[in-house]
């Protein structure tokens, strides 16, 4: 029996315990297509999200290579490409005969970042359900996959040119949903994804869809209804429509009626992305009645020239009118404003923020710099439009013909100041205590004053995808070599993991220690998690925090100087945290709550949640930390 293993890696968690949103729908769809083709003697497996989401690089590579599969298929997105390539390399080391097959939105002839890599043996571009069985058959029989459309193979240390791709025209009923044939489980704690449309009527040049699927193919209303009924029967609670523009499909009103009828008991909630212009009050009523609790709408810009040049078109006034109509009916919104569209300048972004504020949409705003994505018309015309962008994910805009790099950052910071909130997450650290039974291990400890060889070995063990490395000692500056060695060990064993390095000093150390660790982080390999906030001078992958241990005294001016460089948490009891709640993270360090939890703990928890900035409270107790993340920070929302 030949084995094909399919995996999709998650978006790096913004914080420990947050939902990854990882639904390996592409892997599931390809597994269905392979089974439908009846490939004799071939077993197709999809790697469970519990493994891809939780395991660090070393442990996950071992799982992917276990049993030496004949083919490892990886779905590449901008947030997981670099880690996927690292794992491909590790799997090859552990299982040299395994063929690495890659597909997904990142895979295409205009993405030099991937074309010049040697980790991929075979790549497929575009929708792959029809071509995938043939590619597998060629690989497993020793044939040449390039006899098929949209395929490239490794030629030395790079991929060959792709064979001419063929437009996908198969109906969406051609293959059943992987949820319905049992390939993917319907998990009430995770969002369930459904496609009733592939392709998009709009031609926005910054979007991948117009080039990836030019024709509009839909599930008819009856098929869509049957699919949703089956999801609800299996216990789905949060359903996300992946349709590029949900309301731009034929029979949209009939589909809304069907959803409303299926979900009359409100067993599930729904999310979709819609084009706000053209929405009617009757449709807004149906959204509410059907169970849509959140919709995403695009403003993108208030500059008519920028909207025209990006082929977005539309009317900001109609967007605002539709947003008000949806909000009146209790629907939460996400409203997108892009920084750096061709033709936009700093003043245009500011006018866009003004527009959001004038229409009471500030709290729903998502304001972000443009990413010049592979496979988009905007990437093809980037040079002509004067766009410069990072060559690696997330392909962040560097400058335009009308905005410098400083202008782009200033526009983002100005938007944050006027909206009175940060627009991209830099999460609080993970400071829960170590649990020896945790698998994978997510807390590692090293006391540099009294570490044994066994302690040093244990601090180097493979771990979870998000870990904390505690470094304790009376004089951490004197132990700088040991501190850096421990950090290097973690970076080596799981280079794409998110790591919180937690300094727990016995006495004050010079700020040179912070600078030395920052330099070591700067030299470490980066991937999406380490790069997507780089324009702000931040690294969300390698984070440094100091915890002031209970019973230790530190000078106020030293704490103040430290707090200007890294987050500072002080260990304290629950009652002390309650007394200081409104000042935590302000004129007081944030709190790591230690010690016994009071008998009236539920009341303490409730009041603390009311008074404190929730990002400035952490718990040593793992159960309390999980409860805070779930109930107060609400990181685990299913959709």
Coordinates of C-alpha atoms in Angstrom, one line a residue:
X1 CA 0.0 0.0 0.0
X2 CA 1.4 3.4 -1.0
X3 CA 0.9 6.3 1.4
X4 CA 0.1 9.9 0.5
X5 CA 0.0 12.2 3.5
X6 CA -1.6 15.7 3.1
X7 CA -0.9 18.5 5.6
X8 CA -1.8 22.2 6.1
X9 CA 0.0 24.3 8.7
X10 CA -1.9 27.0 10.6
X11 CA -1.5 30.7 10.9
X12 CA 1.0 31.2 13.7
X13 CA -1.0 31.8 16.9
X14 CA -1.0 35.4 18.0
X15 CA -1.1 34.2 21.6
X16 CA -0.9 30.9 23.4
X17 CA -4.4 29.4 23.5
X18 CA -5.8 31.4 20.7
X19 CA -7.7 29.7 17.9
X20 CA -5.6 29.0 14.9
X21 CA -8.5 29.0 12.5
X22 CA -6.8 26.2 10.7
X23 CA -9.2 24.2 8.6
X24 CA -7.3 21.9 6.1
X25 CA -10.1 22.2 3.5
X26 CA -7.7 22.0 0.6
X27 CA -6.1 18.8 1.9
X28 CA -9.6 17.4 2.5
X29 CA -10.8 18.3 -1.0
X30 CA -7.7 16.7 -2.6
X31 CA -8.1 13.5 -0.5
X32 CA -11.7 13.2 -1.8
X33 CA -10.6 13.7 -5.4
X34 CA -7.9 11.0 -5.1
X35 CA -10.3 8.5 -3.6
X36 CA -12.9 9.4 -6.2
X37 CA -10.3 8.5 -8.9
X38 CA -10.0 5.0 -7.4
X39 CA -6.2 4.9 -7.4
X40 CA -5.4 1.3 -6.7
X41 CA -3.2 0.5 -3.7
X42 CA -3.0 4.1 -2.5
X43 CA -4.0 5.3 0.9
X44 CA -4.5 9.1 1.3
X45 CA -4.3 10.6 4.8
X46 CA -4.9 14.1 6.1
X47 CA -2.8 15.1 9.1
X48 CA -5.1 16.0 12.0
X49 CA -5.1 19.7 13.0
X50 CA -4.3 18.7 16.6
X51 CA -0.8 17.8 15.3
X52 CA -0.2 20.6 12.9
X53 CA -1.5 23.2 15.3
X54 CA 0.2 22.1 18.5
X55 CA 3.5 20.4 17.6
X56 CA 6.8 22.3 17.2
X57 CA 8.9 21.8 14.1
X58 CA 10.9 18.8 15.3
X59 CA 8.0 16.8 16.6
X60 CA 5.8 17.6 13.6
X61 CA 8.5 16.6 11.2
X62 CA 8.7 13.3 12.9
X63 CA 5.0 12.8 12.6
X64 CA 5.0 13.8 8.9
X65 CA 7.9 11.4 8.2
X66 CA 6.5 8.5 10.3
X67 CA 6.3 5.3 8.2
X68 CA 8.1 7.0 5.3
X69 CA 5.2 8.1 3.2
X70 CA 5.6 8.0 -0.5
X71 CA 4.3 11.5 -1.0
X72 CA 3.9 14.4 1.4
X73 CA 1.5 17.1 0.1
X74 CA 1.6 20.6 1.6
X75 CA -0.9 23.4 1.1
X76 CA 1.0 26.7 1.0
X77 CA -0.4 30.0 2.1
X78 CA 1.5 33.2 2.8
X79 CA 1.4 32.5 6.6
X80 CA 2.8 28.9 6.4
X81 CA 5.1 28.7 3.4
X82 CA 8.5 29.1 5.1
X83 CA 7.6 26.7 7.9
X84 CA 6.2 24.2 5.4
X85 CA 9.5 24.4 3.4
X86 CA 11.5 23.9 6.6
X87 CA 9.4 20.8 7.4
X88 CA 9.8 19.5 3.9
X89 CA 13.5 19.7 4.3
X90 CA 13.4 17.9 7.6
X91 CA 11.0 15.2 6.3
X92 CA 13.5 14.6 3.4
X93 CA 16.2 14.1 6.0
X94 CA 14.2 11.6 7.9
X95 CA 12.6 9.9 4.9
X96 CA 14.8 10.6 1.8
X97 CA 12.5 8.8 -0.6
X98 CA 9.4 10.8 0.3
X99 CA 8.3 13.1 -2.6
X100 CA 7.3 16.6 -1.6
X101 CA 4.3 17.9 -3.5
X102 CA 3.1 21.5 -3.0
X103 CA 0.1 23.5 -4.0
X104 CA -2.0 26.4 -2.8
X105 CA -2.3 30.1 -3.5
X106 CA 1.5 30.6 -3.1
X107 CA 2.3 28.2 -5.9
X108 CA 2.6 29.9 -9.3
X109 CA 5.0 31.1 -11.9
X110 CA 5.1 34.7 -10.6
X111 CA 6.3 33.8 -7.1
X112 CA 10.1 33.8 -7.2
X113 CA 10.2 33.2 -3.5
X114 CA 9.1 29.6 -4.2
X115 CA 10.3 29.0 -7.7
X116 CA 13.9 29.2 -6.6
X117 CA 13.7 26.8 -3.7
X118 CA 14.8 23.1 -3.7
X119 CA 12.6 21.7 -1.0
X120 CA 9.7 21.0 -3.4
X121 CA 9.9 18.1 -5.8
X122 CA 6.6 18.7 -7.6
X123 CA 4.3 21.8 -7.6
X124 CA 0.8 22.2 -8.9
X125 CA -0.8 25.6 -9.5
X126 CA -4.4 26.6 -9.4
X127 CA -7.4 24.4 -8.5
X128 CA -6.1 20.9 -8.4
X129 CA -8.9 18.4 -7.7
X130 CA -9.0 17.3 -11.4
X131 CA -5.3 17.1 -11.9
X132 CA -4.3 15.8 -8.5
X133 CA -5.0 12.1 -9.1
X134 CA -3.0 12.1 -12.3
X135 CA -0.1 13.8 -10.5
X136 CA -0.1 11.2 -7.8
X137 CA -0.3 8.4 -10.3
X138 CA 2.7 9.8 -12.2
X139 CA 4.8 10.2 -9.1
X140 CA 4.0 6.8 -7.7
X141 CA 4.6 5.0 -11.1
X142 CA 7.8 6.9 -11.8
X143 CA 6.3 9.0 -14.7
X144 CA 6.6 12.6 -15.5
X145 CA 4.0 14.8 -13.9
X146 CA 4.7 17.5 -16.5
X147 CA 2.5 15.7 -18.9
X148 CA -0.3 17.3 -16.9
X149 CA -1.4 21.0 -16.9
X150 CA -0.2 23.5 -14.3
X151 CA 2.7 21.3 -13.0
X152 CA 6.4 22.1 -12.3
X153 CA 9.1 19.7 -11.1
X154 CA 12.4 20.3 -9.3
X155 CA 15.2 20.8 -11.7
X156 CA 18.4 20.9 -9.7
X157 CA 18.0 23.6 -7.0
X158 CA 14.8 25.2 -8.4
X159 CA 11.5 24.4 -10.0
X160 CA 11.1 24.1 -13.7
X161 CA 8.7 26.3 -15.6
X162 CA 5.0 25.3 -15.1
X163 CA 3.3 23.5 -17.9
X164 CA 0.4 25.6 -19.3
X165 CA -2.4 25.6 -16.7
X166 CA -6.0 24.7 -17.6
X167 CA -8.9 26.8 -16.3
X168 CA -11.0 24.9 -13.7
X169 CA -14.5 24.3 -15.1
X170 CA -15.7 21.3 -13.1
X171 CA -19.0 21.8 -11.3
X172 CA -18.9 22.1 -7.5
X173 CA -21.0 19.1 -7.2
X174 CA -18.3 17.0 -8.9
X175 CA -16.7 16.2 -5.6
X176 CA -18.5 15.9 -2.2
X177 CA -17.5 18.1 0.7
X178 CA -14.7 16.4 2.7
X179 CA -16.8 17.0 5.8
X180 CA -19.6 14.8 4.4
X181 CA -17.5 11.9 3.4
X182 CA -15.7 11.8 6.8
X183 CA -12.3 13.1 5.6
X184 CA -12.7 16.1 7.9
X185 CA -14.5 16.1 11.2
X186 CA -17.2 18.6 12.0
X187 CA -15.9 20.0 15.3
X188 CA -18.3 22.3 17.2
X189 CA -15.3 24.1 18.7
X190 CA -13.9 25.0 15.2
X191 CA -15.4 26.8 12.3
X192 CA -16.7 24.7 9.4
X193 CA -15.9 26.0 5.9
X194 CA -18.3 25.8 3.0
X195 CA -17.9 26.9 -0.6
X196 CA -21.1 27.7 -2.6
X197 CA -19.1 29.6 -5.1
X198 CA -15.7 29.5 -6.8
X199 CA -14.7 32.5 -8.8
X200 CA -15.6 36.2 -8.4
X201 CA -17.5 38.7 -10.6
X202 CA -15.3 41.5 -9.3
X203 CA -11.8 42.0 -10.7
X204 CA -10.0 43.8 -7.8
X205 CA -6.3 43.7 -8.8
X206 CA -5.1 43.2 -5.2
X207 CA -7.1 40.0 -4.8
X208 CA -6.1 36.5 -5.8
X209 CA -9.6 35.3 -6.9
X210 CA -10.0 37.0 -10.3
X211 CA -6.9 35.3 -11.7
X212 CA -7.2 32.0 -9.8
X213 CA -10.8 31.2 -10.9
X214 CA -12.1 33.4 -13.7
X215 CA -15.4 31.6 -14.2
X216 CA -18.2 31.7 -11.6
X217 CA -19.2 28.2 -10.5
X218 CA -21.9 27.8 -7.9
X219 CA -23.7 25.2 -5.9
X220 CA -27.3 25.5 -6.6
X221 CA -29.6 26.4 -3.8
X222 CA -30.9 22.9 -3.2
X223 CA -27.3 21.5 -3.0
X224 CA -26.2 24.3 -0.7
X225 CA -29.2 23.6 1.5
X226 CA -28.5 19.9 1.8
X227 CA -24.8 20.6 2.6
X228 CA -25.8 23.0 5.4
X229 CA -28.4 20.6 6.8
X230 CA -25.7 17.9 6.9
X231 CA -23.3 20.2 8.8
X232 CA -25.9 21.1 11.4
X233 CA -26.8 17.5 11.8
X234 CA -23.2 16.8 12.6
X235 CA -23.1 19.5 15.3
X236 CA -21.6 22.5 13.4
X237 CA -21.8 25.7 15.5
X238 CA -19.9 28.3 13.5
X239 CA -20.0 28.1 9.6
X240 CA -17.9 30.3 7.4
X241 CA -18.8 30.9 3.8
X242 CA -15.6 31.0 1.7
X243 CA -17.4 32.5 -1.3
X244 CA -15.2 35.5 -2.5
X245 CA -18.2 37.8 -2.6
X246 CA -21.2 36.0 -0.9
X247 CA -23.9 38.2 -2.4
X248 CA -22.5 38.2 -6.0
X249 CA -23.9 34.8 -6.9
X250 CA -27.0 33.9 -8.8
X251 CA -30.1 33.2 -6.7
X252 CA -28.6 34.9 -3.7
X253 CA -31.9 35.8 -2.1
X254 CA -33.1 32.2 -2.6
X255 CA -30.0 31.0 -0.9
X256 CA -30.6 33.4 2.1
X257 CA -34.1 32.0 2.3
X258 CA -32.8 28.5 2.4
X259 CA -30.2 29.3 5.1
X260 CA -32.9 31.0 7.2
X261 CA -35.2 27.9 6.9
X262 CA -32.4 25.5 7.7
X263 CA -31.3 27.5 10.8
X264 CA -34.6 28.6 12.2
X265 CA -33.6 27.2 15.6
X266 CA -30.4 29.2 15.5
X267 CA -28.2 26.2 16.1
X268 CA -25.3 27.8 14.3
X269 CA -23.9 31.2 13.4
X270 CA -22.6 32.3 10.0
X271 CA -19.9 34.6 8.7
X272 CA -19.4 35.8 5.1
X273 CA -17.7 38.5 3.1
X274 CA -20.1 40.6 1.1
X275 CA -20.0 43.5 -1.3
X276 CA -21.9 46.2 0.7
X277 CA -23.0 48.3 -2.3
X278 CA -26.4 46.9 -3.5
X279 CA -27.5 45.2 -0.2
X280 CA -31.1 45.9 0.5
X281 CA -33.0 46.2 3.8
X282 CA -34.8 42.9 3.0
X283 CA -31.5 41.1 2.6
X284 CA -30.2 42.7 5.8
X285 CA -33.3 41.3 7.6
X286 CA -32.7 37.9 6.2
X287 CA -29.0 37.9 7.3
X288 CA -30.1 38.6 10.8
X289 CA -32.9 36.0 10.8
X290 CA -30.7 33.4 9.2
X291 CA -28.0 33.7 12.0
X292 CA -25.3 35.8 10.4
X293 CA -23.6 37.4 13.4
X294 CA -20.7 39.0 11.5
X295 CA -20.0 40.2 8.0
X296 CA -16.9 41.6 6.4
X297 CA -17.2 44.5 3.9
X298 CA -14.6 46.3 1.9
X299 CA -14.2 50.1 1.9
X300 CA -10.6 49.8 0.8
X301 CA -10.2 53.5 -0.1
X302 CA -12.3 56.7 -0.4
X303 CA -10.2 57.9 -3.3
X304 CA -12.1 57.3 -6.6
X305 CA -8.9 57.2 -8.6
X306 CA -7.4 54.4 -6.3
X307 CA -10.7 52.4 -6.5
X308 CA -10.7 52.7 -10.3
X309 CA -7.0 51.8 -10.7
X310 CA -7.4 48.7 -8.5
X311 CA -10.6 47.8 -10.5
X312 CA -12.5 47.8 -7.1
X313 CA -14.9 50.6 -8.1
X314 CA -17.8 51.1 -5.8
X315 CA -19.1 53.9 -3.6
X316 CA -17.9 54.7 -0.1
X317 CA -21.3 56.3 0.6
X318 CA -23.2 53.2 -0.3
X319 CA -20.7 51.1 1.9
X320 CA -21.5 53.4 4.9
X321 CA -25.3 53.1 4.2
X322 CA -25.2 49.3 4.0
X323 CA -23.0 49.2 7.2
X324 CA -25.5 51.3 9.1
X325 CA -28.3 49.1 7.9
X326 CA -26.5 45.9 9.0
X327 CA -25.6 47.4 12.4
X328 CA -29.2 48.4 13.1
X329 CA -30.0 44.7 12.9
X330 CA -27.3 43.7 15.4
X331 CA -24.8 42.3 12.9
X332 CA -21.1 42.8 13.8
X333 CA -18.8 44.1 11.1
X334 CA -15.3 44.1 9.8
X335 CA -14.6 47.0 7.5
X336 CA -11.4 47.0 5.5
X337 CA -9.3 50.0 4.6
X338 CA -6.0 49.3 2.7
X339 CA -3.0 51.5 3.0
X340 CA -1.0 51.9 -0.2
X341 CA -3.3 51.2 -3.1
X342 CA -1.9 52.7 -6.3
X343 CA -3.0 56.3 -6.5
X344 CA -3.5 56.7 -2.7
X345 CA -1.4 59.1 -0.6
X346 CA -1.2 59.8 3.1
X347 CA -4.1 62.3 2.9
X348 CA -6.3 59.7 1.2
X349 CA -5.7 57.2 4.1
X350 CA -6.4 59.9 6.6
X351 CA -9.7 60.8 4.7
X352 CA -10.5 57.1 4.8
X353 CA -10.2 57.1 8.6
X354 CA -12.2 60.3 8.8
X355 CA -14.9 58.6 6.8
X356 CA -15.0 55.6 9.2
X357 CA -15.2 57.8 12.2
X358 CA -17.9 60.1 10.7
X359 CA -20.0 57.0 10.1
X360 CA -19.4 55.4 13.5
X361 CA -17.4 52.6 11.9
X362 CA -14.1 53.1 13.7
X363 CA -14.5 50.2 16.1
X364 CA -15.1 47.8 13.1
X365 CA -12.1 49.1 11.1
X366 CA -9.3 46.9 9.8
X367 CA -6.7 49.2 8.5
X368 CA -3.6 47.5 7.1
X369 CA -0.8 48.0 4.5
X370 CA -1.2 46.4 1.2
X371 CA 0.3 43.0 0.5
X372 CA 1.3 42.4 -3.1
X373 CA 0.2 38.8 -3.4
X374 CA 1.5 36.3 -5.9
X375 CA -1.1 35.4 -8.6
X376 CA -2.7 38.8 -8.5
X377 CA -3.0 41.4 -11.3
X378 CA -1.5 43.9 -9.0
X379 CA 1.8 41.9 -8.7
X380 CA 1.9 41.7 -12.5
X381 CA 1.7 45.5 -12.8
X382 CA 3.7 46.3 -9.7
X383 CA 6.6 47.9 -11.5
X384 CA 4.4 49.9 -13.8
X385 CA 2.4 51.2 -10.7
X386 CA 5.6 52.0 -8.8
X387 CA 5.0 49.4 -6.1
X388 CA 8.0 48.0 -4.2
X389 CA 7.3 45.1 -1.8
X390 CA 9.0 42.5 0.3
X391 CA 9.9 39.4 -1.8
X392 CA 9.0 37.0 1.1
X393 CA 5.7 36.5 2.9
X394 CA 3.6 38.5 3.7
X395 CA 4.9 40.5 0.7
X396 CA 4.4 43.7 2.6
X397 CA 4.4 47.0 0.6
X398 CA 7.6 49.0 1.0
X399 CA 6.8 52.0 -1.0
X400 CA 4.6 53.3 -3.8
X401 CA 4.8 56.1 -6.3
X402 CA 3.0 58.4 -3.8
X403 CA 4.0 56.9 -0.4
X404 CA 7.4 56.2 1.1
X405 CA 8.0 53.5 3.6
X406 CA 7.8 56.1 6.4
X407 CA 4.6 57.4 5.0
X408 CA 3.0 53.9 5.1
X409 CA 4.0 53.4 8.7
X410 CA 3.0 56.9 9.7
X411 CA -0.4 56.4 8.1
X412 CA -0.9 53.2 10.1
X413 CA 0.2 54.8 13.4
X414 CA -2.0 57.9 12.7
X415 CA -5.0 55.6 12.1
X416 CA -4.3 53.9 15.4
X417 CA -4.1 57.1 17.3
X418 CA -7.3 58.4 15.9
X419 CA -9.2 55.1 16.2
X420 CA -7.8 54.8 19.8
X421 CA -6.6 51.2 19.5
X422 CA -3.8 49.1 18.1
X423 CA -4.8 47.6 14.7
X424 CA -2.6 44.5 14.7
X425 CA -2.0 42.2 17.6
X426 CA 1.2 42.0 19.6
X427 CA 0.0 39.5 22.2
X428 CA 0.7 39.1 25.9
X429 CA 3.3 36.4 26.8
X430 CA 2.5 32.9 28.0
X431 CA 3.5 32.7 31.7
X432 CA 1.7 29.6 33.0
X433 CA 3.7 27.2 35.1
X434 CA 5.3 24.1 33.7
X435 CA 3.3 20.9 33.7
X436 CA 5.6 17.9 33.5
X437 CA 2.8 15.8 32.0
X438 CA 2.1 18.3 29.1
X439 CA 2.6 16.8 25.7
X440 CA 3.9 18.5 23.7
X441 CA 5.8 20.4 26.4
X442 CA 5.2 24.2 26.2
X443 CA 7.3 25.5 29.2
X444 CA 11.0 25.0 29.5
X445 CA 13.1 26.2 32.5
X446 CA 16.7 26.8 33.2
X447 CA 18.2 28.2 36.5
X448 CA 21.6 29.4 35.4
X449 CA 22.8 29.4 39.0
X450 CA 22.3 25.8 39.7
X451 CA 21.5 24.0 36.4
X452 CA 22.8 20.4 36.0
X453 CA 23.6 18.8 32.7
X454 CA 20.3 17.0 32.9
X455 CA 18.5 20.4 33.2
X456 CA 20.4 21.8 30.2
X457 CA 19.5 18.7 28.1
X458 CA 15.8 19.0 29.1
X459 CA 15.7 22.7 28.1
X460 CA 16.7 21.6 24.6
X461 CA 14.0 19.0 24.1
X462 CA 11.5 19.4 21.2
X463 CA 8.3 21.1 22.2
X464 CA 5.1 22.8 21.2
X465 CA 4.5 25.4 18.4
X466 CA 4.4 28.1 21.1
X467 CA 6.6 27.8 24.1
X468 CA 8.0 29.8 27.0
X469 CA 11.6 29.5 28.0
X470 CA 12.1 30.6 31.6
X471 CA 15.6 31.7 32.5
X472 CA 16.1 32.2 36.3
X473 CA 19.2 33.4 38.2
X474 CA 20.5 35.9 40.6
X475 CA 22.9 37.6 38.1
X476 CA 21.7 37.0 34.6
X477 CA 24.2 39.4 33.1
X478 CA 27.1 37.4 34.5
X479 CA 25.5 34.3 33.0
X480 CA 25.0 35.9 29.6
X481 CA 26.8 33.0 27.8
X482 CA 24.4 30.4 29.4
X483 CA 21.4 32.6 28.6
X484 CA 22.3 32.9 24.9
X485 CA 23.2 29.2 24.7
X486 CA 19.7 28.3 26.1
X487 CA 18.0 30.6 23.6
X488 CA 20.1 29.2 20.7
X489 CA 19.2 25.7 21.7
X490 CA 15.5 26.4 21.4
X491 CA 15.9 28.3 18.1
X492 CA 17.8 25.3 16.7
X493 CA 15.3 22.6 17.8
X494 CA 12.1 24.5 16.7
X495 CA 13.2 27.4 14.5
X496 CA 9.7 28.3 13.4
X497 CA 8.1 28.1 16.9
X498 CA 6.8 31.2 18.7
X499 CA 9.0 31.6 21.8
X500 CA 8.5 33.8 24.9
X501 CA 11.9 34.1 26.6
X502 CA 11.0 34.9 30.2
X503 CA 13.8 36.5 32.3
X504 CA 13.2 36.0 36.0
X505 CA 16.1 37.7 37.7
X506 CA 17.0 37.6 41.4
X507 CA 18.4 41.2 41.1
X508 CA 18.6 44.0 38.6
X509 CA 20.6 43.4 35.5
X510 CA 22.0 46.0 33.0
X511 CA 20.0 46.8 29.9
X512 CA 22.9 45.4 27.9
X513 CA 21.3 42.0 28.6
X514 CA 18.1 43.0 26.7
X515 CA 20.2 44.3 23.8
X516 CA 22.3 41.2 23.6
X517 CA 19.2 38.9 23.4
X518 CA 17.6 41.3 20.9
X519 CA 20.7 40.9 18.7
X520 CA 20.5 37.1 19.0
X521 CA 16.8 37.3 17.9
X522 CA 17.7 39.5 15.0
X523 CA 20.2 36.9 13.7
X524 CA 17.6 34.0 14.0
X525 CA 15.8 32.7 10.9
X526 CA 12.5 34.5 10.4
X527 CA 9.2 33.4 8.9
X528 CA 5.8 34.9 8.6
X529 CA 5.3 35.3 12.4
X530 CA 8.6 37.1 12.7
X531 CA 8.2 39.3 9.7
X532 CA 4.6 40.5 9.6
X533 CA 5.2 43.2 12.2
X534 CA 8.7 44.0 11.1
X535 CA 7.5 47.3 9.5
X536 CA 6.8 48.3 13.1
X537 CA 10.2 47.1 14.4
X538 CA 8.6 44.2 16.2
X539 CA 9.1 40.5 16.1
X540 CA 5.9 38.5 17.1
X541 CA 7.8 35.2 16.8
X542 CA 10.7 35.8 19.2
X543 CA 9.5 37.7 22.3
X544 CA 11.2 38.8 25.5
X545 CA 9.5 39.5 28.8
X546 CA 10.7 40.0 32.4
X547 CA 9.0 38.6 35.4
X548 CA 9.8 40.2 38.8
X549 CA 9.7 37.3 41.2
X550 CA 7.6 37.4 44.3
X551 CA 9.6 38.5 47.4
X552 CA 12.3 40.3 45.4
X553 CA 12.7 44.1 45.5
X554 CA 13.7 46.2 42.5
X555 CA 14.3 49.9 42.2
X556 CA 11.5 51.9 40.6
X557 CA 13.8 53.7 38.1
X558 CA 15.2 50.3 37.0
X559 CA 11.7 48.9 36.5
X560 CA 10.8 52.0 34.5
X561 CA 13.8 51.7 32.3
X562 CA 13.1 48.0 31.7
X563 CA 9.5 48.7 30.9
X564 CA 10.5 51.0 28.1
X565 CA 12.3 48.0 26.4
X566 CA 10.3 44.9 27.2
X567 CA 7.0 43.9 28.9
X568 CA 7.3 43.7 32.7
X569 CA 5.1 41.5 34.9
X570 CA 5.3 41.3 38.7
X571 CA 4.3 38.2 40.6
X572 CA 1.5 38.9 43.1
X573 CA -1.4 37.3 44.8
X574 CA -5.0 37.5 43.5
X575 CA -6.0 40.0 46.2
X576 CA -3.0 42.2 45.4
X577 CA -3.8 42.1 41.7
X578 CA -7.4 43.1 42.5
X579 CA -6.1 46.1 44.6
X580 CA -3.9 47.2 41.7
X581 CA -6.2 46.2 38.9
X582 CA -6.9 49.6 37.3
X583 CA -3.1 50.5 37.3
X584 CA -1.7 47.2 35.9
X585 CA 0.3 47.9 32.8
X586 CA 0.1 51.7 33.5
X587 CA 2.1 53.0 36.4
X588 CA 2.3 49.4 37.8
X589 CA 3.9 46.4 36.0
X590 CA 1.4 43.9 34.7
X591 CA 0.4 41.0 36.9
X592 CA 1.4 37.3 37.0
X593 CA -1.0 35.9 39.6
X594 CA 0.6 33.2 41.8
X595 CA -0.3 31.5 45.1
X596 CA -3.5 30.0 46.3
X597 CA -6.7 31.1 44.6
X598 CA -9.2 32.5 47.1
X599 CA -12.3 30.7 48.0
X600 CA -14.5 33.5 46.5
X601 CA -12.4 33.2 43.4
X602 CA -15.3 33.6 40.9
X603 CA -16.0 37.0 42.3
X604 CA -12.3 38.0 42.2
X605 CA -12.1 36.7 38.6
X606 CA -15.2 38.7 37.6
X607 CA -14.1 42.0 39.2
X608 CA -10.6 41.6 37.9
X609 CA -12.0 41.2 34.4
X610 CA -14.0 44.4 34.8
X611 CA -11.3 46.6 36.2
X612 CA -8.0 45.5 34.6
X613 CA -6.7 45.6 31.0
X614 CA -7.1 41.9 30.2
X615 CA -3.8 41.8 28.4
X616 CA -2.0 42.8 31.6
X617 CA -3.2 39.8 33.6
X618 CA -1.7 36.3 33.4
X619 CA -1.9 33.3 35.7
X620 CA 0.7 30.8 36.9
X621 CA -2.1 28.3 37.3
X622 CA -2.8 26.7 33.9
X623 CA -6.5 26.2 34.5
X624 CA -7.0 29.8 35.4
X625 CA -4.9 31.0 32.5
X626 CA -7.0 28.9 30.1
X627 CA -10.2 30.3 31.7
X628 CA -9.0 33.9 31.3
X629 CA -8.1 33.3 27.6
X630 CA -11.4 31.7 26.9
X631 CA -13.8 33.9 28.9
X632 CA -12.1 37.3 29.0
X633 CA -9.8 37.5 26.1
X634 CA -12.1 35.3 24.0
X635 CA -9.3 33.9 21.9
X636 CA -11.1 30.7 21.0
X637 CA -14.1 32.0 19.1
X638 CA -15.0 29.4 16.4
X639 CA -15.6 31.8 13.5

